Coordinates of C-alpha atoms in Angstrom, one line a residue:
M174 CA 0.0 0.0 0.0
K175 CA 1.1 3.6 -0.7
L176 CA 0.7 6.6 1.5
Y177 CA 0.9 9.9 -0.5
L178 CA 2.6 12.9 1.3
F179 CA 1.9 16.3 -0.2
Y180 CA 3.9 19.1 1.4
D181 CA 5.2 22.6 0.7
D182 CA 9.0 22.7 0.4
G183 CA 11.8 25.0 -0.7
A184 CA 13.2 28.4 0.2
Q185 CA 9.8 30.0 0.7
A186 CA 8.3 27.2 2.8
G187 CA 11.2 25.8 4.9
L188 CA 11.3 22.3 6.2
G189 CA 8.5 22.2 8.7
H190 CA 5.8 20.9 6.4
Y191 CA 8.1 18.0 5.2
R192 CA 9.0 17.1 8.8
R193 CA 5.4 17.0 9.9
V194 CA 4.2 14.7 7.2
R195 CA 7.2 12.4 7.6
A196 CA 6.6 12.2 11.3
L197 CA 3.0 11.3 10.7
A198 CA 4.0 8.7 8.1
H199 CA 6.4 7.1 10.5
R200 CA 3.7 6.7 13.1
I201 CA 1.3 5.1 10.6
M202 CA 4.0 2.7 9.4
R203 CA 4.8 1.6 13.0
L204 CA 1.2 0.9 13.7
A205 CA 0.3 -0.9 10.4
H206 CA 0.2 -4.7 10.0
I207 CA 1.1 -4.3 6.3
T208 CA 4.1 -2.8 4.4
I209 CA 3.4 0.9 3.5
E210 CA 5.4 2.9 1.1
S211 CA 5.6 6.7 1.5
V212 CA 5.3 8.6 -1.8
L213 CA 6.8 12.1 -1.4
C214 CA 4.9 14.8 -3.4
P215 CA 6.4 18.3 -3.0
T216 CA 3.7 20.8 -4.0
Q217 CA 6.0 23.1 -6.0
H218 CA 5.7 20.6 -8.8
L219 CA 1.9 20.3 -8.4
E220 CA 0.7 23.8 -7.8
S221 CA -0.8 23.9 -11.2
I222 CA -4.2 22.2 -11.0
E223 CA -3.6 20.6 -14.4
N224 CA -0.3 19.1 -13.1
L225 CA -2.0 17.8 -10.0
R226 CA -4.8 16.3 -12.0
A227 CA -2.3 14.5 -14.3
F228 CA -0.5 13.2 -11.3
C229 CA -3.6 11.9 -9.6
A230 CA -4.7 10.2 -12.8
Q231 CA -1.8 7.8 -12.3
I232 CA -2.8 6.7 -8.8
S233 CA -4.5 3.4 -8.2
S234 CA -7.1 3.7 -5.4
E235 CA -6.7 0.0 -4.7
E236 CA -3.0 0.5 -3.9
S237 CA -3.5 3.7 -1.9
L238 CA -3.9 3.9 1.9
G239 CA -4.7 7.6 1.7
A240 CA -3.0 11.0 1.6
V241 CA -1.5 13.4 4.1
V242 CA -1.4 17.1 3.1
D243 CA 0.5 20.0 4.7
S244 CA 0.3 22.9 2.3
Y245 CA -0.5 26.6 2.0
V246 CA 0.1 26.5 -1.7
F247 CA -2.9 24.2 -2.3
G248 CA -6.3 25.9 -2.4
M249 CA -9.9 24.6 -2.3
E250 CA -9.8 23.1 -5.9
H251 CA -6.6 21.2 -5.1
F252 CA -8.1 19.7 -1.9
A253 CA -11.3 18.8 -3.6
L254 CA -9.4 16.9 -6.3
L255 CA -7.4 15.0 -3.7
D256 CA -10.6 14.2 -1.8
S257 CA -12.1 12.7 -5.0
V258 CA -9.0 10.4 -5.4
F259 CA -8.2 9.3 -1.9
S260 CA -10.5 7.5 0.5
R261 CA -8.7 9.0 3.5
L262 CA -7.4 12.6 3.6
V263 CA -5.5 14.0 6.6
C264 CA -4.8 17.8 6.4
F265 CA -2.4 19.7 8.6
D266 CA -3.7 23.1 9.5
D267 CA -2.5 26.1 11.5
T268 CA -5.1 28.8 11.0
N269 CA -8.5 27.2 10.3
R270 CA -8.4 27.7 6.5
A271 CA -11.7 27.3 4.7
V272 CA -10.3 25.0 2.0
Y273 CA -10.7 21.5 3.3
P274 CA -13.4 19.0 2.0
Q275 CA -16.1 17.9 4.3
G276 CA -15.1 14.5 5.8
S277 CA -11.4 15.0 5.6
F278 CA -9.5 15.0 8.9
I279 CA -8.0 18.3 10.1
L280 CA -5.0 18.1 12.3
N281 CA -3.8 21.0 14.4
G282 CA -1.4 20.1 17.3
A283 CA -1.1 23.6 18.7
P284 CA -2.0 24.2 22.4
N285 CA -5.7 25.0 22.8
A286 CA -6.2 24.6 19.0
H287 CA -9.9 24.1 19.6
K288 CA -10.2 27.9 20.1
L289 CA -9.6 28.3 16.4
Y290 CA -12.5 25.9 15.5
P291 CA -15.6 27.1 17.3
A292 CA -17.7 24.4 15.5
H293 CA -15.2 21.6 15.8
M294 CA -16.3 18.1 14.9
P295 CA -15.0 14.6 15.6
Y296 CA -12.9 14.8 12.4
H297 CA -10.9 17.7 13.9
L298 CA -7.8 16.4 15.7
L299 CA -7.0 19.4 17.9
G300 CA -4.5 20.2 20.7
L301 CA -1.2 19.1 22.0
G302 CA -2.4 15.5 22.2
F303 CA -2.0 15.5 18.4
A304 CA 1.3 17.4 18.2
L305 CA 3.8 15.7 16.0
C306 CA 7.5 15.7 15.7
D307 CA 10.2 13.1 15.0
E308 CA 10.3 10.6 17.9
V309 CA 14.1 11.2 18.3
F310 CA 13.2 14.3 20.3
A311 CA 13.2 12.6 23.7
P312 CA 12.9 14.5 27.0
I313 CA 16.1 16.1 28.3
M314 CA 15.7 16.2 32.1
A315 CA 19.1 17.5 33.2
V316 CA 19.3 21.1 34.4
R317 CA 22.8 22.7 34.9
E318 CA 23.5 25.4 37.4
G319 CA 24.3 28.1 34.8
V320 CA 23.6 28.8 31.1
R321 CA 26.6 27.7 29.1
D322 CA 25.1 26.9 25.8
I323 CA 22.3 28.6 23.9
F324 CA 20.4 26.9 21.0
V325 CA 19.1 29.2 18.3
S326 CA 17.1 28.2 15.2
F327 CA 14.8 30.1 12.8
G328 CA 13.8 27.2 10.6
G329 CA 14.7 25.9 7.2
S330 CA 15.0 29.2 5.3
D331 CA 14.9 32.2 7.7
L332 CA 13.9 34.6 5.0
D333 CA 14.2 37.7 7.3
N334 CA 17.6 36.6 8.5
L335 CA 16.6 36.7 12.2
S336 CA 19.7 34.5 12.7
A337 CA 21.9 37.5 12.2
Q338 CA 19.6 40.2 13.6
I339 CA 19.3 38.5 17.0
L340 CA 23.0 38.1 17.8
P341 CA 23.6 41.6 19.2
F342 CA 20.6 41.2 21.4
I343 CA 21.7 37.9 22.8
E344 CA 25.2 39.2 23.4
S345 CA 23.9 42.3 25.2
S346 CA 22.2 40.1 27.8
V347 CA 23.6 39.7 31.3
L348 CA 25.1 36.3 30.5
F349 CA 27.7 38.1 28.4
S350 CA 28.3 41.0 30.6
A351 CA 31.9 41.5 31.8
H352 CA 30.5 43.2 34.8
N353 CA 28.6 40.1 36.0
P354 CA 30.8 38.4 38.6
S355 CA 28.8 35.2 38.4
V356 CA 29.8 34.7 34.8
D357 CA 33.1 32.7 34.6
S358 CA 33.0 32.6 30.8
A359 CA 30.4 33.7 28.3
P360 CA 28.1 31.1 26.9
T361 CA 28.4 29.6 23.4
I362 CA 25.7 30.4 20.9
H363 CA 24.8 27.4 18.7
L364 CA 23.1 28.8 15.6
V365 CA 21.3 26.2 13.4
L366 CA 21.1 27.4 9.8
G367 CA 18.5 25.5 7.7
R368 CA 18.9 23.9 4.3
Y369 CA 17.5 27.0 2.5
Y370 CA 19.3 29.7 4.4
A371 CA 20.4 32.0 1.7
H372 CA 22.2 34.8 3.6
I373 CA 25.9 35.2 4.5
P374 CA 26.3 33.3 7.8
P375 CA 26.9 35.7 10.7
T376 CA 30.1 35.6 12.7
S377 CA 30.9 36.2 16.4
S378 CA 33.5 35.1 18.9
Y379 CA 30.7 33.5 20.9
L380 CA 29.1 31.7 17.9
I381 CA 29.2 28.2 16.4
C382 CA 27.1 27.8 13.2
H383 CA 25.6 24.4 12.4
R384 CA 24.1 23.8 8.9
D385 CA 21.2 21.6 7.8
L386 CA 21.1 19.2 10.8
S387 CA 19.2 16.0 10.7
P388 CA 16.6 15.4 13.5
T389 CA 19.1 13.2 15.3
Q390 CA 21.8 15.9 15.1
M391 CA 19.3 18.6 16.2
H392 CA 18.4 16.6 19.3
A393 CA 22.1 15.9 20.1
L394 CA 22.8 19.7 19.9
M395 CA 19.7 20.4 22.2
Q396 CA 21.2 18.0 24.7
R397 CA 24.3 20.2 25.0
C398 CA 22.2 23.4 25.5
D399 CA 20.5 25.0 28.5
I400 CA 18.0 27.4 26.8
A401 CA 16.8 27.9 23.3
I402 CA 15.5 30.7 21.0
S403 CA 13.3 29.7 18.2
A404 CA 10.7 30.7 15.7
G405 CA 7.2 29.3 16.2
G406 CA 7.0 26.5 13.7
G407 CA 7.9 22.8 13.8
T408 CA 11.1 23.4 15.8
L409 CA 9.0 24.7 18.6
I410 CA 7.3 21.3 19.0
E411 CA 10.7 19.6 18.9
L412 CA 11.9 21.8 21.7
A413 CA 8.8 21.2 23.7
A414 CA 9.2 17.4 23.3
S415 CA 12.8 17.8 24.4
L416 CA 11.7 19.9 27.5
M417 CA 14.0 22.8 26.4
P418 CA 13.3 26.2 28.1
T419 CA 12.7 28.4 25.1
I420 CA 12.2 32.0 24.0
M421 CA 9.8 32.2 21.0
L422 CA 10.0 34.8 18.3
E423 CA 7.4 34.9 15.5
S424 CA 8.9 34.6 12.0
A425 CA 5.7 34.0 10.0
P426 CA 2.0 35.0 10.6
N427 CA 0.8 31.4 10.8
Q428 CA 3.0 30.9 13.9
H429 CA 1.2 33.5 16.0
F430 CA -1.5 31.3 17.5
Q431 CA 0.9 28.5 18.6
I432 CA 3.3 31.0 20.1
T433 CA 0.6 32.9 22.1
Q434 CA -0.8 29.6 23.4
F435 CA 2.5 28.2 24.5
A436 CA 3.1 31.5 26.3
A437 CA -0.3 31.3 28.0
L438 CA 0.5 27.8 29.3
G439 CA 3.7 29.2 30.9
A440 CA 5.8 26.7 29.1
F441 CA 7.8 29.2 27.0
K442 CA 8.6 32.9 26.9
H443 CA 7.2 35.1 24.1
A444 CA 9.5 37.7 22.7
Q445 CA 7.3 40.2 20.8
S446 CA 10.4 42.1 19.5
L447 CA 14.1 41.6 19.4
T448 CA 14.6 44.2 22.1
Q449 CA 12.9 41.9 24.6
I450 CA 15.5 39.1 24.1
P451 CA 18.1 40.2 26.7
T452 CA 15.4 40.5 29.5
L453 CA 13.9 37.1 28.6
I454 CA 17.3 35.5 28.6
E455 CA 17.9 36.9 32.0
S456 CA 14.6 35.5 33.2
L457 CA 15.7 32.0 32.2
A458 CA 19.2 32.2 33.7
P459 CA 18.3 31.0 37.2
K460 CA 18.2 27.2 37.5
T461 CA 14.9 27.3 39.2
A462 CA 13.3 29.1 36.2
R463 CA 14.5 26.4 33.9
E464 CA 13.4 23.6 36.2
Y465 CA 9.9 25.2 36.2
A466 CA 9.9 25.3 32.4
K467 CA 10.8 21.6 32.1
A468 CA 8.2 20.6 34.7
T469 CA 5.5 22.6 32.8
L470 CA 6.5 20.9 29.5
V471 CA 6.4 17.4 31.1
G472 CA 2.8 17.9 32.0
L473 CA 1.7 18.8 28.5
R474 CA 1.9 15.1 27.3
L475 CA 2.5 15.9 23.7
G476 CA 1.2 13.5 21.0
Q477 CA -0.5 11.2 23.5
E478 CA -3.7 10.9 21.3
I479 CA -2.3 10.7 17.8
E480 CA -1.8 6.9 17.6
S481 CA -5.3 6.0 18.6
A482 CA -6.7 8.5 16.0
L483 CA -4.5 7.0 13.3
R484 CA -5.7 3.5 14.0
D485 CA -9.3 4.6 13.6
I486 CA -8.6 6.8 10.4
F487 CA -6.6 4.2 8.6
D488 CA -8.1 1.0 10.0
L489 CA -4.8 -0.2 11.4
D490 CA -4.7 -3.3 13.6
F491 CA -4.0 -3.0 17.3

C-alpha cells in the first residue's frame, strides 16, 4: 500500500511541512500490519491544478492507503481533487483555513487549538495530544547550574535573516556582561542554519554555526544546550518534546497562535520584539526558572492521542 505525502518545500516554505508529514507517516508505518510505502509529493511541482490532475490520474485507489497534506500552496480546488482520489485525507492546518473538503481529517497540534475551530467536529484532531515531531526528540531532564550553551534556530529558510539580527541582542544580555561576577566565561551560541538559508552566515567570537542538521543531530545539539531561542514553527514542538526552556520569536503569521498559546501555558517565553530578548534570557538564567519550564512541559503530554486516532482513520490493527 502507498501513502501519499503532499507538502510545501523550498526556500519560501522551509522544512517544517516536510518534517510534519514524515513524522505522521512514521507513526502510521509503525502501527500498520502491512508494508506501507511513502510517496513524497512536493507541492511546488503540483501547484498547477492541471499538473495535480495529471499526477492523480496515475494513482490506483486499490493500492492507496490515503493521503496526508501539509500545504498553504494548495487551495480549495486542489483539496477537492485530492478528496475525489483518496478514500482518506488528513490535512495539517494552523489557522482554520476554509479550504478542506467535508469529511477530511483536520490536524492542528497547537496548544488549545480548539479555540480556532468554534464548531469543531470529531474529524478535527486538535490540541497538544495531536502534536507531531520526530520521535528522536526525547525528553532532556538535566538542568545545569548556569547557562553555558544557547540553541538558536529560525527554521529551514529564515527569509528575514533573524539569525543575524538576533545576535547583538543575545550578546547584550547579562550572560555576556563582563561586569557580571557570576559569569566565569560567556556562553556559546549554537546557531542552526537551515537547508534553504540564503544569507551570509553571521560571525561572532561566541558563535558556532551548524548547517542543515538531521533530527538526530538537532536533538544531540539540544542536549548540549541550556536554553533555546526559536521561531514558532515545527522546531518549537521539537523543543517542547525535548523539554527545552525556550524563548519564542514569530517569523511568520501562521505561527502567531501557537506562540501565544504556549506562552499562556507558561511553558515558553514570548519575545514580541528583538529588544525583549536580553530581558527574557535573564529570566531563564536561574536554575529554578529552567526547572519550572521543564516541569511545565512534562505535564503537556505531547502527542498522546495521535496513535489512537491514526488507528481509527486508517483502519490499522492493534
